[in-house]
mmCIF file with all atom_site columns, C-alpha atoms in Angstrom:
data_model
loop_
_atom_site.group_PDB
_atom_site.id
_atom_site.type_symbol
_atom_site.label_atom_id
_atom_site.label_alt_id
_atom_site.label_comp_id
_atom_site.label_asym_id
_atom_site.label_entity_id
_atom_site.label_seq_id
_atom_site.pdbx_PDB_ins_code
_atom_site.Cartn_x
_atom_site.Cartn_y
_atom_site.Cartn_z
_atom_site.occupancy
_atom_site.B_iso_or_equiv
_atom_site.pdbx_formal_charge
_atom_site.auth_seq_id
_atom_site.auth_comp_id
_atom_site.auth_asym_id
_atom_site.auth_atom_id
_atom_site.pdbx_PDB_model_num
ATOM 1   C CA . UNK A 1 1   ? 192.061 31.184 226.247 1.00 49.00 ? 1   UNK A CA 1
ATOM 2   C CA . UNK A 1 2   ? 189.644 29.745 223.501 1.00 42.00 ? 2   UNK A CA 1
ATOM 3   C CA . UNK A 1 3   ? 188.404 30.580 220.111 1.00 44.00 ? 3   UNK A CA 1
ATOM 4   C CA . UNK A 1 4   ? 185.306 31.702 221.789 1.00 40.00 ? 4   UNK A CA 1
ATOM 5   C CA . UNK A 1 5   ? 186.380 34.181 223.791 1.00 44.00 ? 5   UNK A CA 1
ATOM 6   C CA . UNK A 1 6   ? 186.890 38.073 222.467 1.00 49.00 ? 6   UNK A CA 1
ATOM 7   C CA . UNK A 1 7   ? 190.208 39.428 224.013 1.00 51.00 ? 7   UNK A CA 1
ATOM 8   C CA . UNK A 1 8   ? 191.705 42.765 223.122 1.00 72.00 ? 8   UNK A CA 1
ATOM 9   C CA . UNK A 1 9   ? 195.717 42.095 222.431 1.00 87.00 ? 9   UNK A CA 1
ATOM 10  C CA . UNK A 1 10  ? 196.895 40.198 219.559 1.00 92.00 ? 10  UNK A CA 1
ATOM 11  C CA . UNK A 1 11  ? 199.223 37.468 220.813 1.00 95.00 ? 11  UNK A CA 1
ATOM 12  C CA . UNK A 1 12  ? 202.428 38.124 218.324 1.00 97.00 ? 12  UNK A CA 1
ATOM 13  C CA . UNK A 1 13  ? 204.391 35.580 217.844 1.00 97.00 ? 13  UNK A CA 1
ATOM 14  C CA . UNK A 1 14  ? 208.497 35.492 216.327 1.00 97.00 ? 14  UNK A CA 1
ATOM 15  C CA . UNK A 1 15  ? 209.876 31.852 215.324 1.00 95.00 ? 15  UNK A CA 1
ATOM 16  C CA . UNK A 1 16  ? 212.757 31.006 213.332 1.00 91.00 ? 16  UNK A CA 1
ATOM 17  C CA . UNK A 1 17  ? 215.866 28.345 213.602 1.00 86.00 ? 17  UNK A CA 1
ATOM 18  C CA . UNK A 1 18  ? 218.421 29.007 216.507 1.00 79.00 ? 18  UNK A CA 1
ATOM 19  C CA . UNK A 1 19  ? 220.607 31.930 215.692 1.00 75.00 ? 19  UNK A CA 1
ATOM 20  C CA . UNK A 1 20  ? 218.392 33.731 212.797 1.00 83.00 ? 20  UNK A CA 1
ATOM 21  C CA . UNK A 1 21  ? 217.741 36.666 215.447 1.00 85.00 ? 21  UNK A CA 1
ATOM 22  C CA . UNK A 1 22  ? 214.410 36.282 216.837 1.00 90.00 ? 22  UNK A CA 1
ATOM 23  C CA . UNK A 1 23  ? 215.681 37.376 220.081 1.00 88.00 ? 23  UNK A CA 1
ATOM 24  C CA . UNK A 1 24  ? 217.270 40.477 219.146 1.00 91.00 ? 24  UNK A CA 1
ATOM 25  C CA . UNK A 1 25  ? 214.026 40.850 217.054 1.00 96.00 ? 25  UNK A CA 1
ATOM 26  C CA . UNK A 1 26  ? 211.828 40.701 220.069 1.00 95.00 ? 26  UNK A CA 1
ATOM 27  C CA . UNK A 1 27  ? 214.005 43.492 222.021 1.00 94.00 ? 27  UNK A CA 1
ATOM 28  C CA . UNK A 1 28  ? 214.020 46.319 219.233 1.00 97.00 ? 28  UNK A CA 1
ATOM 29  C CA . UNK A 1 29  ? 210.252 45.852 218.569 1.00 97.00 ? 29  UNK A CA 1
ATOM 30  C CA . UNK A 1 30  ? 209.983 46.591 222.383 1.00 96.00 ? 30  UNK A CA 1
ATOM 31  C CA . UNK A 1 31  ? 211.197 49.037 222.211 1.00 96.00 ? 31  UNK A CA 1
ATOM 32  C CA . UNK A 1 32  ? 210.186 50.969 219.448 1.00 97.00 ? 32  UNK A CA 1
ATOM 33  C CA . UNK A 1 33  ? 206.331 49.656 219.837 1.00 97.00 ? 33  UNK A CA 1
ATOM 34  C CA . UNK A 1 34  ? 205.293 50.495 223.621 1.00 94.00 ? 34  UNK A CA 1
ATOM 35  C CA . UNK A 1 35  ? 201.669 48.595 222.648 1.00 95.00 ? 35  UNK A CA 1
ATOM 36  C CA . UNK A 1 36  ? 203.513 45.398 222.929 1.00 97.00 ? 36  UNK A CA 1
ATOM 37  C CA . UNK A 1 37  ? 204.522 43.957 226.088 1.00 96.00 ? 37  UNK A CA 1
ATOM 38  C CA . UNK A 1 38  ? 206.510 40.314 226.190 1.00 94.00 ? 38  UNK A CA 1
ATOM 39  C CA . UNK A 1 39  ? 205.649 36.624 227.428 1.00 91.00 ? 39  UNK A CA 1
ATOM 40  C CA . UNK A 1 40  ? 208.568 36.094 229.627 1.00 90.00 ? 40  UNK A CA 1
ATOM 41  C CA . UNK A 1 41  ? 208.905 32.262 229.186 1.00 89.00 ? 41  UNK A CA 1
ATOM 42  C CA . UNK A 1 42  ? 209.356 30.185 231.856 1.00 95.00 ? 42  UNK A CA 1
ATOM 43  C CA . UNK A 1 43  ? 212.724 27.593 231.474 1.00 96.00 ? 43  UNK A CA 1
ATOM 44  C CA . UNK A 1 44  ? 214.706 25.147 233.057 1.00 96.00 ? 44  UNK A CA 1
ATOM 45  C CA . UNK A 1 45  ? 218.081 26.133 230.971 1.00 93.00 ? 45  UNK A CA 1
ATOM 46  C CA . UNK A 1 46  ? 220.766 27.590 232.712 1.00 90.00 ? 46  UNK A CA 1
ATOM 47  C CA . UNK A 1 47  ? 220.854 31.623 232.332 1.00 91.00 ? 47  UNK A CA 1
ATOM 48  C CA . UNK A 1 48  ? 223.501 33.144 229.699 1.00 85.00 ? 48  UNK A CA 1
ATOM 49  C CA . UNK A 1 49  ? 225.697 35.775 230.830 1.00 84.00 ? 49  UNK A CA 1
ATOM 50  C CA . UNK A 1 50  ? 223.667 38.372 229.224 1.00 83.00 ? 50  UNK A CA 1
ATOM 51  C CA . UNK A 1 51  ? 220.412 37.198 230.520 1.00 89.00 ? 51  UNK A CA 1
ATOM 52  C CA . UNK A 1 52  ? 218.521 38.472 233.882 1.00 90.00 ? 52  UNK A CA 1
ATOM 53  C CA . UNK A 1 53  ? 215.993 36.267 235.882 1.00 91.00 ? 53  UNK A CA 1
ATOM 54  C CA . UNK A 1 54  ? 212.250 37.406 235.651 1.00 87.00 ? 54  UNK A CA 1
ATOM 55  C CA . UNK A 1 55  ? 213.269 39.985 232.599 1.00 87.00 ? 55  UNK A CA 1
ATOM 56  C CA . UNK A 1 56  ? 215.051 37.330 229.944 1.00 87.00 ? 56  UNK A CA 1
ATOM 57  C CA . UNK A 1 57  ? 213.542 34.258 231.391 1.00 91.00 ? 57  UNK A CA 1
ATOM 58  C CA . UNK A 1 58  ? 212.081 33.110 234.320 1.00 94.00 ? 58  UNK A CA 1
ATOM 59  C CA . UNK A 1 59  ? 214.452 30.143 235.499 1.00 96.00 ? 59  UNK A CA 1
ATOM 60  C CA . UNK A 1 60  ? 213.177 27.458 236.933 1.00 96.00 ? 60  UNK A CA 1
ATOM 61  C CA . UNK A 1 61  ? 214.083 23.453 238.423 1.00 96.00 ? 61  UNK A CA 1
ATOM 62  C CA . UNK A 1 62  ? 212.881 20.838 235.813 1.00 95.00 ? 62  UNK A CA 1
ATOM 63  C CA . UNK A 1 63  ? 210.906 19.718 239.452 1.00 96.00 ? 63  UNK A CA 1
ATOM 64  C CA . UNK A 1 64  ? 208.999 23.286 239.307 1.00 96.00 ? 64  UNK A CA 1
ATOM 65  C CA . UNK A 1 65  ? 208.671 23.288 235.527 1.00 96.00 ? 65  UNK A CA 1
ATOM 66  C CA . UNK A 1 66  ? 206.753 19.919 235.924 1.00 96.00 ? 66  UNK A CA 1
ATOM 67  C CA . UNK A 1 67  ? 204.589 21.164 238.844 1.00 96.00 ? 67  UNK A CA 1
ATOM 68  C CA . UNK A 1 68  ? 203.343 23.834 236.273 1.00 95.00 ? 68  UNK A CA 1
ATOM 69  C CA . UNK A 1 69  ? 202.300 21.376 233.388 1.00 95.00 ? 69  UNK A CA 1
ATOM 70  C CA . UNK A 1 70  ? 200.236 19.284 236.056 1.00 96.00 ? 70  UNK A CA 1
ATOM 71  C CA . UNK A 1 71  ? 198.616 22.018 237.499 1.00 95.00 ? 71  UNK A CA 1
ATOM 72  C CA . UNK A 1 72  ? 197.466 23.259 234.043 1.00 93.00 ? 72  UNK A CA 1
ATOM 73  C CA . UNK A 1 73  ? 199.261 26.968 234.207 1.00 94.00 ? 73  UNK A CA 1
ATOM 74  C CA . UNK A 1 74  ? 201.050 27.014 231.095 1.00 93.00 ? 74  UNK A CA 1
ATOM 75  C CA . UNK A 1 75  ? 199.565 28.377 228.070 1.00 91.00 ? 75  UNK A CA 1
ATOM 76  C CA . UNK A 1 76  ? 201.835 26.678 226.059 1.00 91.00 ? 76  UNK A CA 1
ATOM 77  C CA . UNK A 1 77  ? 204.959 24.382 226.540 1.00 91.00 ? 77  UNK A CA 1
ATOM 78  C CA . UNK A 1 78  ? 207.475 22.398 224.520 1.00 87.00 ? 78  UNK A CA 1
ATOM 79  C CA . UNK A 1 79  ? 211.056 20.477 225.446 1.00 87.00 ? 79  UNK A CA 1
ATOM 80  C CA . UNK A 1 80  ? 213.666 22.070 222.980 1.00 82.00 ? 80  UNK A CA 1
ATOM 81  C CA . UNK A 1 81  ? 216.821 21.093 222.785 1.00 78.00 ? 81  UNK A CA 1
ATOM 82  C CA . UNK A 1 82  ? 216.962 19.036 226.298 1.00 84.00 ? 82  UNK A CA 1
ATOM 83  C CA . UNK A 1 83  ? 215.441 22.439 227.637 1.00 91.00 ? 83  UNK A CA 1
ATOM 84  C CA . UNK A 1 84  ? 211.624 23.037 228.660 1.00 93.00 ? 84  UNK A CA 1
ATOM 85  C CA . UNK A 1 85  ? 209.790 25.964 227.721 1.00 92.00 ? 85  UNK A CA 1
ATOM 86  C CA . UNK A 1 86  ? 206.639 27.227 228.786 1.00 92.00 ? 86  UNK A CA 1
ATOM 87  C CA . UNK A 1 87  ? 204.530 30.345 229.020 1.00 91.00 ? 87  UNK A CA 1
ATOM 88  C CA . UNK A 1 88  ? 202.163 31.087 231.735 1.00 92.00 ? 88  UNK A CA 1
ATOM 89  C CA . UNK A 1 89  ? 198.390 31.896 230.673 1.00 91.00 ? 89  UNK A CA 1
ATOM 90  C CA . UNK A 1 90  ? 197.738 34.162 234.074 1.00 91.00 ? 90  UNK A CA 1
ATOM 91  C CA . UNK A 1 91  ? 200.394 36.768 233.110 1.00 89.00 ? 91  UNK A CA 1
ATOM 92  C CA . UNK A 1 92  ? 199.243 36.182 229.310 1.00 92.00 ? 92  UNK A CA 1
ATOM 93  C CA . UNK A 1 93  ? 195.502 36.765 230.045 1.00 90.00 ? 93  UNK A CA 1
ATOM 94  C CA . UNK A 1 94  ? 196.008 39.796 232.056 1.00 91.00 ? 94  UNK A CA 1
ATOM 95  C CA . UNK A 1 95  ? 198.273 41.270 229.773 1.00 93.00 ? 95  UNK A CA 1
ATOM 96  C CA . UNK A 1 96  ? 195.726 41.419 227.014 1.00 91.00 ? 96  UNK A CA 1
ATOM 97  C CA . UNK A 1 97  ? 192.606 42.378 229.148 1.00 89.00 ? 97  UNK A CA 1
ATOM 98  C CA . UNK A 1 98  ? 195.061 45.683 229.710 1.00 91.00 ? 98  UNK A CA 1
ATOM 99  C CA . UNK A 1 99  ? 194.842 46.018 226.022 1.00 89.00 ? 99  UNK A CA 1
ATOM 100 C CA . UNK A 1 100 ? 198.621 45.037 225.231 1.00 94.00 ? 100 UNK A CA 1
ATOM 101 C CA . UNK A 1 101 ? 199.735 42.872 222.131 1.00 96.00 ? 101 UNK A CA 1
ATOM 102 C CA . UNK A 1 102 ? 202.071 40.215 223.656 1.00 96.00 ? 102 UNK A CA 1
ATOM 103 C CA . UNK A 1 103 ? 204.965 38.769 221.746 1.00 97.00 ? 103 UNK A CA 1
ATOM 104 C CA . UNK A 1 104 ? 206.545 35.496 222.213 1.00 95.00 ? 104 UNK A CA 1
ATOM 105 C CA . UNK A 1 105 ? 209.526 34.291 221.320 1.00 91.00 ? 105 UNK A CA 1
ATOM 106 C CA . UNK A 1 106 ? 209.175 31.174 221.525 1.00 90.00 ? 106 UNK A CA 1
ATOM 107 C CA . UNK A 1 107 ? 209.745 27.551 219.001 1.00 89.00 ? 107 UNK A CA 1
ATOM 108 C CA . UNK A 1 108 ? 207.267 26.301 216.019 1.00 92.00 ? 108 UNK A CA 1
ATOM 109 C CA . UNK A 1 109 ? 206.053 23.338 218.604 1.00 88.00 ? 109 UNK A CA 1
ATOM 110 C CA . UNK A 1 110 ? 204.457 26.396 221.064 1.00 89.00 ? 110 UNK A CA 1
ATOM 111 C CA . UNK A 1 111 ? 203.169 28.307 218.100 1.00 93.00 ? 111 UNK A CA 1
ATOM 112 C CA . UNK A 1 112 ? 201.422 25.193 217.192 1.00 92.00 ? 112 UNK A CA 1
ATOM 113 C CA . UNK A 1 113 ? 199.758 24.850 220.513 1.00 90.00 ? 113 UNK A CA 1
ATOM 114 C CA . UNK A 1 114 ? 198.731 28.716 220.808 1.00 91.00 ? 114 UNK A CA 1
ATOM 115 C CA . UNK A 1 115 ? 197.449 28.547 217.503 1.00 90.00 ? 115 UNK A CA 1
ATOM 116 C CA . UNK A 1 116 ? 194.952 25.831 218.097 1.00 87.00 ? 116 UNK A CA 1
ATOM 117 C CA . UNK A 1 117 ? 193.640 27.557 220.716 1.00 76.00 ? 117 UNK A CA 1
ATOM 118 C CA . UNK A 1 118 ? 193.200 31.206 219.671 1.00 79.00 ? 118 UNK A CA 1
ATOM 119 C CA . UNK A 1 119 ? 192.003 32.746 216.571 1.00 77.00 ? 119 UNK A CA 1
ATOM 120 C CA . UNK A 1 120 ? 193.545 36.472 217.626 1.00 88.00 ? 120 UNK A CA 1
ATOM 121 C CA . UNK A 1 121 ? 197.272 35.586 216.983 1.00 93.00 ? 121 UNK A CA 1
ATOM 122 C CA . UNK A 1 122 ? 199.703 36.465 214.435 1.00 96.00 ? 122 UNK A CA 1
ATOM 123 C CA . UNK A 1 123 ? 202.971 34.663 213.739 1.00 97.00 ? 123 UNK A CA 1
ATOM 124 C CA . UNK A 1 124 ? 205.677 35.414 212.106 1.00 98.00 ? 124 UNK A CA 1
ATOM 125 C CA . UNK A 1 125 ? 208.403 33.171 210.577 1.00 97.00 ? 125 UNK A CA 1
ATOM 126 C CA . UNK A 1 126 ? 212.559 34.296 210.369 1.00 95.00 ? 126 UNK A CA 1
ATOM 127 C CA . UNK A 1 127 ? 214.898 33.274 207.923 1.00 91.00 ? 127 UNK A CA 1
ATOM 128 C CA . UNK A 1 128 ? 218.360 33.751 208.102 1.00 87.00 ? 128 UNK A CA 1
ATOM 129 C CA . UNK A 1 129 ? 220.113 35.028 204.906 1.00 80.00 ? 129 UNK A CA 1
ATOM 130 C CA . UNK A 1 130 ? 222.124 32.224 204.729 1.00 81.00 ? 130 UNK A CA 1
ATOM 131 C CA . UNK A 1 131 ? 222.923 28.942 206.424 1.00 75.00 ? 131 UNK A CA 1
ATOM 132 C CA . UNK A 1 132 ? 226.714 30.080 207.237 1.00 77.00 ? 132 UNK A CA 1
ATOM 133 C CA . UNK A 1 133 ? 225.642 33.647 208.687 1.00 76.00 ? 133 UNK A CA 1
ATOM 134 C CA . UNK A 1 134 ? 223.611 30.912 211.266 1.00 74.00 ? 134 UNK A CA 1
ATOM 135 C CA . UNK A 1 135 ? 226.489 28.569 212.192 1.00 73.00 ? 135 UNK A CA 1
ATOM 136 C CA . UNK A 1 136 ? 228.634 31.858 212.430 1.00 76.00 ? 136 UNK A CA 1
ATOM 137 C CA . UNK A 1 137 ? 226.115 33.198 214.566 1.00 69.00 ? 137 UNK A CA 1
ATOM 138 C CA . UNK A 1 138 ? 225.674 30.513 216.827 1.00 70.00 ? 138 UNK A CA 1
ATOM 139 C CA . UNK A 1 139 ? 229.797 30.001 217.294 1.00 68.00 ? 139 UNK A CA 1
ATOM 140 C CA . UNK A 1 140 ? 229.791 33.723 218.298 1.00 68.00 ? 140 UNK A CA 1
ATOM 141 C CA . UNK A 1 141 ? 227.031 32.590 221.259 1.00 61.00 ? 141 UNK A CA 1
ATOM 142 C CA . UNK A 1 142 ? 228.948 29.373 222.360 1.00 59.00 ? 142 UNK A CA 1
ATOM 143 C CA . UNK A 1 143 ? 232.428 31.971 222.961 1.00 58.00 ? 143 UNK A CA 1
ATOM 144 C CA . UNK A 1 144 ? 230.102 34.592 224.642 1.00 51.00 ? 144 UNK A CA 1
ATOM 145 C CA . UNK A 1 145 ? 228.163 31.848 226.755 1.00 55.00 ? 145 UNK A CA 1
ATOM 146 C CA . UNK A 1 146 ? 230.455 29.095 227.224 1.00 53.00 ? 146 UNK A CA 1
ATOM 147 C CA . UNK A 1 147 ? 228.180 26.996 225.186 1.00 55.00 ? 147 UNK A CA 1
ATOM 148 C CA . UNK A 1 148 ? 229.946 23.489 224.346 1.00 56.00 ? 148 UNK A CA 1
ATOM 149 C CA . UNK A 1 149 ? 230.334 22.775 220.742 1.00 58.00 ? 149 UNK A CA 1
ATOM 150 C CA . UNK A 1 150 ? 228.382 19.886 220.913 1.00 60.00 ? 150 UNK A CA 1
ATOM 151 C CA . UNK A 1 151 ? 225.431 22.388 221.776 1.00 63.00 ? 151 UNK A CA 1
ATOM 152 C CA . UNK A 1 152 ? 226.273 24.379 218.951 1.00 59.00 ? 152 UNK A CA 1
ATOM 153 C CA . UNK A 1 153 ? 226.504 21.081 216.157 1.00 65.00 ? 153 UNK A CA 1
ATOM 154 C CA . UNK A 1 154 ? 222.969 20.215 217.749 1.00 68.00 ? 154 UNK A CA 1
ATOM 155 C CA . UNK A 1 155 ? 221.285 23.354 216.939 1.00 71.00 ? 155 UNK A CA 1
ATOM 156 C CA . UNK A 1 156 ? 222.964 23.094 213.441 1.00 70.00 ? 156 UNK A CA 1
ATOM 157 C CA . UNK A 1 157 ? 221.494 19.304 213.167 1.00 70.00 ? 157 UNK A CA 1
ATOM 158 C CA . UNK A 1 158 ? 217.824 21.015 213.871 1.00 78.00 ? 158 UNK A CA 1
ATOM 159 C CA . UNK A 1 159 ? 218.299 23.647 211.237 1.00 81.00 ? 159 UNK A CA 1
ATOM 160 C CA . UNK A 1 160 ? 216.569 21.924 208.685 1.00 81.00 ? 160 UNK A CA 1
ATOM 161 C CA . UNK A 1 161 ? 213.841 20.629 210.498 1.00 85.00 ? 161 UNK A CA 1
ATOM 162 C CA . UNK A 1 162 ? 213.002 23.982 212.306 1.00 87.00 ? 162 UNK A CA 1
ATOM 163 C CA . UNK A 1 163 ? 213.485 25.718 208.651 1.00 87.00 ? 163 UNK A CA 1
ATOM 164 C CA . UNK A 1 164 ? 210.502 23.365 207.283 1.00 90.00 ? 164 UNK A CA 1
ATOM 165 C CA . UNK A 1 165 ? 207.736 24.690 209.702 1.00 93.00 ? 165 UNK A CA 1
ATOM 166 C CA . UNK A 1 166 ? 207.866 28.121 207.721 1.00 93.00 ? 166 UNK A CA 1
ATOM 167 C CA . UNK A 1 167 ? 204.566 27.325 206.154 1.00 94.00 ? 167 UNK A CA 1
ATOM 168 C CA . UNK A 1 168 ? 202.777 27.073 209.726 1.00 95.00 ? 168 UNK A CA 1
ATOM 169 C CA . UNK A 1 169 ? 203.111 30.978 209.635 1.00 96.00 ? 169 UNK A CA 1
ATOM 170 C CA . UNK A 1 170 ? 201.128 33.869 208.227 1.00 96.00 ? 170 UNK A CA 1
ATOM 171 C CA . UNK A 1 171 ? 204.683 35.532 207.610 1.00 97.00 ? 171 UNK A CA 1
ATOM 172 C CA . UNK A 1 172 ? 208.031 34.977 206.534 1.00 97.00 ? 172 UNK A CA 1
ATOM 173 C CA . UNK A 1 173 ? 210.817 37.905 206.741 1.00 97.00 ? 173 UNK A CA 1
ATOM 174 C CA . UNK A 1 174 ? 214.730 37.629 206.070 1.00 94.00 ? 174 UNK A CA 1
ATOM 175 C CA . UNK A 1 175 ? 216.489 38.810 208.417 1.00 93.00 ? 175 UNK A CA 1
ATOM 176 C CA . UNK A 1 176 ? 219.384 39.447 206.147 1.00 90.00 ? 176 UNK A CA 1
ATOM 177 C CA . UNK A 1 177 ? 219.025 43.568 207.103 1.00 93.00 ? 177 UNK A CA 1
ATOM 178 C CA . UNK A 1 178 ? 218.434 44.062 210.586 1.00 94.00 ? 178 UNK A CA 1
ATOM 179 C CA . UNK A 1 179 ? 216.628 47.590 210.282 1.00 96.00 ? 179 UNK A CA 1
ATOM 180 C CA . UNK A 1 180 ? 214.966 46.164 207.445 1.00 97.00 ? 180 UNK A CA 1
ATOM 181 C CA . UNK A 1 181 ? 213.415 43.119 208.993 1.00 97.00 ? 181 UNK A CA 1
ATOM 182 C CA . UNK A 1 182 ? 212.359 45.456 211.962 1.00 98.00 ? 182 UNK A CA 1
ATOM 183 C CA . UNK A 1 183 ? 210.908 47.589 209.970 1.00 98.00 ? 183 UNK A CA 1
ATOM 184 C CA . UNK A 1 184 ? 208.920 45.133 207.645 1.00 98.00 ? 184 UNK A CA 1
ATOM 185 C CA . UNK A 1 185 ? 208.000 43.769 210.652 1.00 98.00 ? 185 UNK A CA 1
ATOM 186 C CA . UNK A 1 186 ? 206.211 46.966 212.763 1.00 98.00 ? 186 UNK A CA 1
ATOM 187 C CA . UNK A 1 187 ? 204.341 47.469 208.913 1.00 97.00 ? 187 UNK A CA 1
ATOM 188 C CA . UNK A 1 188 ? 202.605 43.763 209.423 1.00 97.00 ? 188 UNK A CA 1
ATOM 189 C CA . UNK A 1 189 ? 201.673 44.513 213.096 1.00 96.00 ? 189 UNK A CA 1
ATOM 190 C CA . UNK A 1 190 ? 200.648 47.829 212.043 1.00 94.00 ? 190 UNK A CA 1
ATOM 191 C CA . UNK A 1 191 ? 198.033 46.047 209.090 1.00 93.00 ? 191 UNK A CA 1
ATOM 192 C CA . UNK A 1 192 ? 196.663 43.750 211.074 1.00 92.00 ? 192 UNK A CA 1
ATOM 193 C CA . UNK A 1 193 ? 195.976 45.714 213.882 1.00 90.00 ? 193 UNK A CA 1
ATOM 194 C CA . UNK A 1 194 ? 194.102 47.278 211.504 1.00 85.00 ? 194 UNK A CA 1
ATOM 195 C CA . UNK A 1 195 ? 191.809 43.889 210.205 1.00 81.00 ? 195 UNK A CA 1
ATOM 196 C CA . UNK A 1 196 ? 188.254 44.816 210.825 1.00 58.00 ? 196 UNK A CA 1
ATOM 197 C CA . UNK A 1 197 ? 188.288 41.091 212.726 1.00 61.00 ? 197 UNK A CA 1
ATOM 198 C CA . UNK A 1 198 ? 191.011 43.321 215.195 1.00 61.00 ? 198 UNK A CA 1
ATOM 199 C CA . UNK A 1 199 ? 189.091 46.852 215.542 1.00 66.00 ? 199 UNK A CA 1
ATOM 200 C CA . UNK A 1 200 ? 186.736 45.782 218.410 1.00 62.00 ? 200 UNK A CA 1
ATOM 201 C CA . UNK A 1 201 ? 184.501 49.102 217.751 1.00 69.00 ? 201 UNK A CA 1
ATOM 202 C CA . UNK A 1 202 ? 183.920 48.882 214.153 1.00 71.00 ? 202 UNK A CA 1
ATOM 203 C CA . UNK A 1 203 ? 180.385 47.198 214.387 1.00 69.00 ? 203 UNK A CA 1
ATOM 204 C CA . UNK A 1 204 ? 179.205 49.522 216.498 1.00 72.00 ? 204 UNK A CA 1
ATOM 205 C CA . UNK A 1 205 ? 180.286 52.622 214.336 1.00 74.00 ? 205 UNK A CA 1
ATOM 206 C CA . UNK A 1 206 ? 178.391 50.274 211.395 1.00 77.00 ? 206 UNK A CA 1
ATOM 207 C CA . UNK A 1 207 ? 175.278 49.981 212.810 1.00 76.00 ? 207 UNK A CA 1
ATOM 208 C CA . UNK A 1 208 ? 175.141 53.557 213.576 1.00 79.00 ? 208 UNK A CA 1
ATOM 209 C CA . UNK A 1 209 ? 175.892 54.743 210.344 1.00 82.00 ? 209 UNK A CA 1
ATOM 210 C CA . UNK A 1 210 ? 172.831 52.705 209.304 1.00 78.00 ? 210 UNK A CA 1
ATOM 211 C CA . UNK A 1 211 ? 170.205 53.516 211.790 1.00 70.00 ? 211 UNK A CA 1
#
């Protein structure tokens, strides 16, 4: 996709530092908003016990991942913590020519590369209430998911560093109340579906107020 070209979804996109809730985020607003439809990233990390293949994630080898970058199919891709990432523009592009929003949940590195390429996206930025609620967090995950603890004092080494690419967004919301954040969250989508840059039929209803 390019800045050139008019599509009808907004690509939504949730970031924040590992355990601030963008996940959970991504599932309520699902479900309460039946516009939106998700990029279902593609990635070579081993599934969680929660997590299905092809709904979650799509799991892949690092040997298929790779065959994807050099074919050119991803959208976007980054390598985050020893894991790859990627989204695949074919499901992306027919997504929005079916008139969906599609949100990602994806790392600041892929909002980077989605943002220098479209014009019609909207990101959003997480913060956790505090830096303790996101190493409690994160514990919680390694019991669940028989995560090591060295994963765990990794993705607290990268706090700060993910926490600095806030200013890369159009929004920041705390996710200190969970109904809250949702909520404050549906009321941005809701505004800027309503940008004139975002109503596809407004010039026409101008010029025929005029003629």
């Amino acid at each position: 996709m390019t800045k050139n070209r008019e599509t009808k979804g907004i690509l939504i996109v949730i970031s924040s530092p590992s355990g601030a809730g963008k996940t959970s985020i991504c599932k309520e607003l699902l479900k309460l908003d039946r516009k939106i439809m998700p990029s279902i990233s593609v990635t070579t990390r081993k599934p969680r016990n929660n997590e299905t293949d092809g709904v979650d994630y799509i799991f892949v080898s690092d040997d298929d991942f790779n065959e994807q970058i050099s074919k050119g199919n991803f959208l976007e891709y980054a390598n985050v913590f020893s894991n790859k990432y990627g989204t695949l523009a074919s499901t992306t592009e027919k997504l929005l020519s079916d008139n969906y929003d599609v949100l990602f949940d994806i790392d600041w590195q892929g909002t980077q590369q989605l943002s220098q390429n479209n014009n019609n996206i909207l990101t959003i930025f997480i913060l956790p209430p505090n830096k303790a609620e996101i190493e409690r967090r994160l514990k919680k995950r390694e019991t669940e998911n028989s995560e090591s603890i060295n994963i765990v004092n990794e993705r607290m080494s990268k706090f700060e560093d993910e926490l600095s690419h806030w200013k890369e967004y159009d929004y920041v919301v705390t996710n200190d109340d969970f109904e809250k954040c949702i909520s404050e969250i549906l009321n941005i989508i809701s505004a800027e579906r309503k940008k004139r840059t975002r109503q596809k039929t407004l010039f026409t209803k101008i010029r025929n107020l005029t003629e």
